[in-house]
Amino acid sequence: MDNKDKPQDGALFVTGTSAATPSTRDHDVDDEGKAEEAAELLDEILELMDLDVDVDVRSEDDEEIVLDITGRDAGRAIGKKGATLDSLQFLLNKILNRQAEGRRHLVVDSGDYRERHEKGLVTLAKREAKRAVQEGRTITLQPMSARDRRVIHLSLAKLEDVTTMSQGEGTQRRIQIIPQRQGGGGGARRRG
Amino acid sequence: MEAMRELVAFLAKALVDDPDAVEVKVVEEDRAYVFELSVAQGDLGKVIGKEGRTARAIRTLLATMATRSRKRAILDILE
């Protein structure tokens, strides 16, 4: 787990001749260790919560680090509607991204939870969009997190017969799916 | 209960600029443990968060722990 002993493959990112100065090296070490640091922090929180789980780094790139929770108590770490998982993710981002430098978004997942959740959102969005068009009226969805709303906005962005908007504040913010009349006034309402 | 107190203290210390000022007292009531969190004045926003989101996230984790206990867990942030 000790990344400080990891050989430095920093050459790719190095320009000029100051590659070996301590400050440059330290920065690289900090940056490369961030995923491990995040995994350790999450592990510590889950241990304090007395949950029997393991934490691994699933993937990381320049923008994002994805952590994976597995084990007997993974379901408890997800919580009702993913509320516990979202809270863990929110706090981890708050704690680890306090300084602007080297900020990378942390995603906390458990198995395929987030993938399944997103697929569910897309299915819901398409079904409700169809209903909005068929019934010729605006449909308002349940309040959702910014991330979930984004998934829905994106999943309906290509459809020409509806637009989406968010309304309300804070935790009460909801998506509205609004049917678009085709061809302007005069009842040229789209069939089907 | 001690584990819940530790969790609140751990998270608060990780969130604030002045971890030495973090204190968590536990008040036991009939149906709940009340965790009274105090932090340096300038750090209040760090534990509460925009629209109370940080406090809500800590409360969610406490609630997850409390499902195994007979009592509810309440987080009070002292101003």
Tab-separated table of C-alpha atoms in Angstrom:
chain	number	residue	atom	x	y	z
A	1	MET	CA	0.000	0.000	0.000
A	2	ASP	CA	2.955	2.350	0.358
A	3	ASN	CA	3.090	4.315	-2.844
A	4	LYS	CA	6.075	6.311	-1.782
A	5	ASP	CA	8.183	3.278	-2.615
A	6	LYS	CA	6.690	2.878	-6.032
A	7	PRO	CA	9.113	3.524	-8.869
A	8	GLN	CA	8.378	6.802	-10.543
A	9	ASP	CA	7.209	6.572	-14.112
A	10	GLY	CA	6.952	10.314	-14.311
A	11	ALA	CA	9.152	10.763	-17.353
A	12	LEU	CA	6.176	11.085	-19.663
A	13	PHE	CA	4.972	14.197	-17.902
A	14	VAL	CA	8.325	15.824	-17.523
A	15	THR	CA	9.528	18.697	-19.619
A	16	GLY	CA	12.894	20.374	-19.367
A	17	THR	CA	15.734	19.252	-17.204
A	18	SER	CA	14.377	19.796	-13.723
A	19	ALA	CA	12.737	16.387	-13.665
A	20	ALA	CA	14.573	15.184	-10.626
A	21	THR	CA	14.020	18.156	-8.362
A	22	PRO	CA	12.411	17.105	-5.106
A	23	SER	CA	9.376	19.345	-5.540
A	24	THR	CA	8.471	17.826	-8.895
A	25	ARG	CA	8.875	14.327	-7.564
A	26	ASP	CA	6.831	15.038	-4.473
A	27	HIS	CA	4.022	16.371	-6.575
A	28	ASP	CA	3.985	13.226	-8.701
A	29	VAL	CA	3.940	11.027	-5.630
A	30	ASP	CA	0.990	12.939	-4.169
A	31	ASP	CA	-0.938	12.704	-7.373
A	32	GLU	CA	-0.319	9.033	-7.980
A	33	GLY	CA	-1.120	8.165	-4.403
A	34	LYS	CA	-4.468	9.879	-4.442
A	35	ALA	CA	-6.508	6.846	-5.478
A	36	GLU	CA	-4.906	4.765	-2.728
A	37	GLU	CA	-5.393	7.577	-0.249
A	38	ALA	CA	-9.061	7.771	-1.186
A	39	ALA	CA	-9.486	3.991	-0.873
A	40	GLU	CA	-7.858	4.019	2.561
A	41	LEU	CA	-10.028	6.886	3.752
A	42	LEU	CA	-13.205	5.153	2.559
A	43	ASP	CA	-12.065	1.916	4.172
A	44	GLU	CA	-11.513	3.754	7.452
A	45	ILE	CA	-14.974	5.337	7.383
A	46	LEU	CA	-16.641	1.993	6.604
A	47	GLU	CA	-14.690	0.344	9.401
A	48	LEU	CA	-15.875	3.007	11.852
A	49	MET	CA	-19.385	2.206	10.619
A	50	ASP	CA	-18.693	-1.399	11.556
A	51	LEU	CA	-19.404	-2.689	8.064
A	52	ASP	CA	-17.759	-5.879	6.871
A	53	VAL	CA	-16.565	-4.746	3.437
A	54	ASP	CA	-13.472	-4.293	1.299
A	55	VAL	CA	-12.527	-1.269	-0.775
A	56	ASP	CA	-10.596	-1.407	-4.046
A	57	VAL	CA	-9.595	1.137	-6.647
A	58	ARG	CA	-11.511	0.024	-9.727
A	59	SER	CA	-10.177	2.612	-12.141
A	60	GLU	CA	-8.596	6.019	-12.311
A	61	ASP	CA	-7.745	8.609	-14.925
A	62	ASP	CA	-6.955	12.315	-14.947
A	63	GLU	CA	-10.478	13.302	-14.023
A	64	GLU	CA	-11.964	10.509	-12.010
A	65	ILE	CA	-11.182	7.833	-9.449
A	66	VAL	CA	-13.683	4.998	-9.052
A	67	LEU	CA	-13.730	3.026	-5.794
A	68	ASP	CA	-15.524	-0.284	-5.406
A	69	ILE	CA	-17.053	-1.606	-2.174
A	70	THR	CA	-17.486	-5.383	-1.933
A	71	GLY	CA	-18.230	-7.869	0.798
A	72	ARG	CA	-20.917	-9.101	3.140
A	73	ASP	CA	-22.211	-5.663	4.165
A	74	ALA	CA	-22.043	-4.056	0.703
A	75	GLY	CA	-25.840	-3.751	0.642
A	76	ARG	CA	-25.769	-1.705	3.842
A	77	ALA	CA	-23.039	0.509	2.361
A	78	ILE	CA	-25.360	1.193	-0.598
A	79	GLY	CA	-28.381	1.923	1.589
A	80	LYS	CA	-31.935	2.748	0.618
A	81	LYS	CA	-32.009	4.096	-2.943
A	82	GLY	CA	-28.225	4.413	-2.753
A	83	ALA	CA	-28.435	7.105	-0.064
A	84	THR	CA	-25.526	5.740	1.981
A	85	LEU	CA	-23.327	5.265	-1.101
A	86	ASP	CA	-24.098	8.831	-2.223
A	87	SER	CA	-23.319	10.213	1.234
A	88	LEU	CA	-19.997	8.357	1.330
A	89	GLN	CA	-19.145	9.719	-2.106
A	90	PHE	CA	-20.150	13.264	-1.181
A	91	LEU	CA	-18.068	13.291	2.015
A	92	LEU	CA	-15.057	11.699	0.343
A	93	ASN	CA	-15.074	14.391	-2.346
A	94	LYS	CA	-15.418	17.122	0.306
A	95	ILE	CA	-12.518	15.766	2.333
A	96	LEU	CA	-10.098	14.933	-0.478
A	97	ASN	CA	-10.807	17.800	-2.865
A	98	ARG	CA	-10.385	20.607	-0.345
A	99	GLN	CA	-7.599	22.242	-2.312
A	100	ALA	CA	-8.138	22.999	-5.966
A	101	GLU	CA	-4.831	21.529	-7.052
A	102	GLY	CA	-5.012	17.997	-8.457
A	103	ARG	CA	-8.759	17.791	-7.956
A	104	ARG	CA	-10.242	14.596	-9.305
A	105	HIS	CA	-13.810	13.458	-8.909
A	106	LEU	CA	-14.285	10.428	-6.682
A	107	VAL	CA	-16.972	7.918	-7.514
A	108	VAL	CA	-17.967	5.416	-4.854
A	109	ASP	CA	-19.622	2.330	-6.321
A	110	SER	CA	-20.490	-1.167	-5.200
A	111	GLY	CA	-20.456	-3.862	-7.860
A	112	ASP	CA	-22.621	-2.736	-10.753
A	113	TYR	CA	-24.913	-0.605	-8.574
A	114	ARG	CA	-24.334	2.707	-10.377
A	115	GLU	CA	-24.587	1.134	-13.823
A	116	ARG	CA	-27.868	-0.555	-12.960
A	117	HIS	CA	-29.148	2.629	-11.351
A	118	GLU	CA	-28.317	4.653	-14.488
A	119	LYS	CA	-29.975	2.133	-16.767
A	120	GLY	CA	-33.054	2.353	-14.580
A	121	LEU	CA	-33.053	6.145	-14.911
A	122	VAL	CA	-32.751	5.990	-18.705
A	123	THR	CA	-35.612	3.481	-18.904
A	124	LEU	CA	-37.752	5.706	-16.703
A	125	ALA	CA	-36.862	8.810	-18.742
A	126	LYS	CA	-37.808	7.202	-22.066
A	127	ARG	CA	-41.044	5.819	-20.696
A	128	GLU	CA	-42.097	9.157	-19.220
A	129	ALA	CA	-41.059	11.049	-22.375
A	130	LYS	CA	-43.307	8.797	-24.418
A	131	ARG	CA	-46.131	9.408	-21.993
A	132	ALA	CA	-45.608	13.189	-22.126
A	133	VAL	CA	-45.923	13.117	-25.921
A	134	GLN	CA	-48.890	10.739	-25.939
A	135	GLU	CA	-50.803	12.651	-23.313
A	136	GLY	CA	-49.703	16.036	-24.637
A	137	ARG	CA	-48.763	17.354	-21.212
A	138	THR	CA	-45.720	18.112	-19.085
A	139	ILE	CA	-44.611	15.311	-16.794
A	140	THR	CA	-42.779	16.122	-13.584
A	141	LEU	CA	-40.482	13.470	-12.122
A	142	GLN	CA	-39.558	12.819	-8.486
A	143	PRO	CA	-36.845	14.994	-6.911
A	144	MET	CA	-33.368	13.716	-7.832
A	145	SER	CA	-29.719	14.459	-7.289
A	146	ALA	CA	-27.876	16.639	-9.794
A	147	ARG	CA	-26.087	13.585	-11.151
A	148	ASP	CA	-29.303	11.653	-11.734
A	149	ARG	CA	-30.942	14.647	-13.368
A	150	ARG	CA	-27.966	14.951	-15.680
A	151	VAL	CA	-28.362	11.319	-16.775
A	152	ILE	CA	-31.989	11.992	-17.628
A	153	HIS	CA	-31.366	15.297	-19.428
A	154	LEU	CA	-28.685	13.609	-21.553
A	155	SER	CA	-30.768	10.543	-22.292
A	156	LEU	CA	-33.580	12.706	-23.692
A	157	ALA	CA	-31.433	15.386	-25.362
A	158	LYS	CA	-31.644	13.741	-28.781
A	159	LEU	CA	-35.407	13.426	-28.795
A	160	GLU	CA	-37.042	16.177	-30.823
A	161	ASP	CA	-40.542	15.797	-29.475
A	162	VAL	CA	-39.666	16.637	-25.849
A	163	THR	CA	-37.491	19.093	-23.961
A	164	THR	CA	-36.406	18.764	-20.348
A	165	MET	CA	-36.002	21.371	-17.626
A	166	SER	CA	-35.329	21.335	-13.911
A	167	GLN	CA	-37.402	23.265	-11.425
A	168	GLY	CA	-37.395	23.684	-7.662
A	169	GLU	CA	-34.496	24.189	-5.296
A	170	GLY	CA	-32.007	22.004	-3.469
A	171	THR	CA	-33.204	18.511	-2.624
A	172	GLN	CA	-36.600	19.313	-4.140
A	173	ARG	CA	-35.270	19.909	-7.630
A	174	ARG	CA	-37.236	17.891	-10.195
A	175	ILE	CA	-37.089	17.311	-13.904
A	176	GLN	CA	-39.976	18.339	-16.123
A	177	ILE	CA	-40.433	16.590	-19.429
A	178	ILE	CA	-42.242	18.938	-21.798
A	179	PRO	CA	-43.776	17.744	-25.075
A	180	GLN	CA	-42.957	19.920	-28.097
A	181	ARG	CA	-45.700	20.753	-30.512
A	182	GLN	CA	-44.504	20.052	-33.991
A	183	GLY	CA	-44.874	22.767	-36.656
A	184	GLY	CA	-46.125	25.514	-34.359
A	185	GLY	CA	-49.742	26.619	-33.676
A	186	GLY	CA	-52.954	25.341	-35.199
A	187	GLY	CA	-53.128	21.958	-33.540
A	188	ALA	CA	-50.444	20.275	-35.583
A	189	ARG	CA	-49.967	17.823	-32.808
A	190	ARG	CA	-47.782	14.876	-33.486
A	191	ARG	CA	-49.417	11.502	-33.774
A	192	GLY	CA	-48.342	8.309	-32.001
B	1	MET	CA	-22.774	4.487	20.475
B	2	GLU	CA	-19.063	5.125	20.961
B	3	ALA	CA	-18.480	4.037	17.352
B	4	MET	CA	-21.031	6.589	16.160
B	5	ARG	CA	-19.364	9.307	18.228
B	6	GLU	CA	-16.018	8.335	16.713
B	7	LEU	CA	-17.418	8.483	13.196
B	8	VAL	CA	-18.814	11.988	13.730
B	9	ALA	CA	-15.501	13.170	15.228
B	10	PHE	CA	-13.470	11.524	12.469
B	11	LEU	CA	-15.490	13.068	9.651
B	12	ALA	CA	-15.654	16.494	11.292
B	13	LYS	CA	-11.885	16.544	11.838
B	14	ALA	CA	-11.301	15.571	8.217
B	15	LEU	CA	-13.606	18.327	6.963
B	16	VAL	CA	-12.501	21.347	8.999
B	17	ASP	CA	-9.444	23.602	8.979
B	18	ASP	CA	-9.059	23.424	12.759
B	19	PRO	CA	-9.407	19.766	13.806
B	20	ASP	CA	-8.247	20.466	17.365
B	21	ALA	CA	-11.410	22.465	17.989
B	22	VAL	CA	-13.680	19.532	17.097
B	23	GLU	CA	-15.677	18.129	20.012
B	24	VAL	CA	-18.475	15.596	20.066
B	25	LYS	CA	-20.589	15.091	23.163
B	26	VAL	CA	-23.203	12.379	23.443
B	27	VAL	CA	-26.509	12.938	25.199
B	28	GLU	CA	-28.512	9.787	25.750
B	29	GLU	CA	-32.252	10.151	25.573
B	30	ASP	CA	-35.004	7.555	25.849
B	31	ARG	CA	-35.223	6.864	22.163
B	32	ALA	CA	-32.152	8.503	20.737
B	33	TYR	CA	-28.507	9.309	21.078
B	34	VAL	CA	-27.899	12.962	20.388
B	35	PHE	CA	-24.420	13.756	19.084
B	36	GLU	CA	-23.582	17.371	19.812
B	37	LEU	CA	-20.872	18.495	17.441
B	38	SER	CA	-18.972	21.701	18.013
B	39	VAL	CA	-16.299	23.117	15.731
B	40	ALA	CA	-14.411	26.403	15.439
B	41	GLN	CA	-16.718	29.249	14.450
B	42	GLY	CA	-15.027	29.620	11.080
B	43	ASP	CA	-15.494	25.911	10.308
B	44	LEU	CA	-19.271	25.759	10.750
B	45	GLY	CA	-19.862	25.992	7.027
B	46	LYS	CA	-17.464	23.082	6.454
B	47	VAL	CA	-19.550	20.662	8.512
B	48	ILE	CA	-22.912	22.020	7.402
B	49	GLY	CA	-22.199	22.512	3.702
B	50	LYS	CA	-24.184	24.191	0.958
B	51	GLU	CA	-27.879	23.780	1.685
B	52	GLY	CA	-26.877	21.542	4.583
B	53	ARG	CA	-25.625	18.798	2.289
B	54	THR	CA	-22.557	17.884	4.338
B	55	ALA	CA	-24.547	17.632	7.569
B	56	ARG	CA	-27.156	15.556	5.743
B	57	ALA	CA	-24.510	13.136	4.462
B	58	ILE	CA	-23.123	12.651	7.999
B	59	ARG	CA	-26.682	12.081	9.271
B	60	THR	CA	-27.276	9.464	6.585
B	61	LEU	CA	-24.181	7.529	7.683
B	62	LEU	CA	-25.287	7.765	11.323
B	63	ALA	CA	-28.742	6.510	10.370
B	64	THR	CA	-27.164	3.538	8.588
B	65	MET	CA	-25.306	2.670	11.786
B	66	ALA	CA	-28.337	3.251	13.977
B	67	THR	CA	-30.403	0.612	12.170
B	68	ARG	CA	-28.473	-1.924	14.219
B	69	SER	CA	-29.132	-0.107	17.455
B	70	ARG	CA	-32.339	0.269	19.441
B	71	LYS	CA	-32.111	4.046	19.387
B	72	ARG	CA	-32.118	6.684	16.730
B	73	ALA	CA	-29.043	8.824	16.177
B	74	ILE	CA	-29.417	12.579	15.990
B	75	LEU	CA	-26.681	14.982	14.929
B	76	ASP	CA	-26.843	18.449	16.466
B	77	ILE	CA	-24.388	21.005	15.197
B	78	LEU	CA	-23.856	23.583	17.937
B	79	GLU	CA	-23.450	27.200	16.882
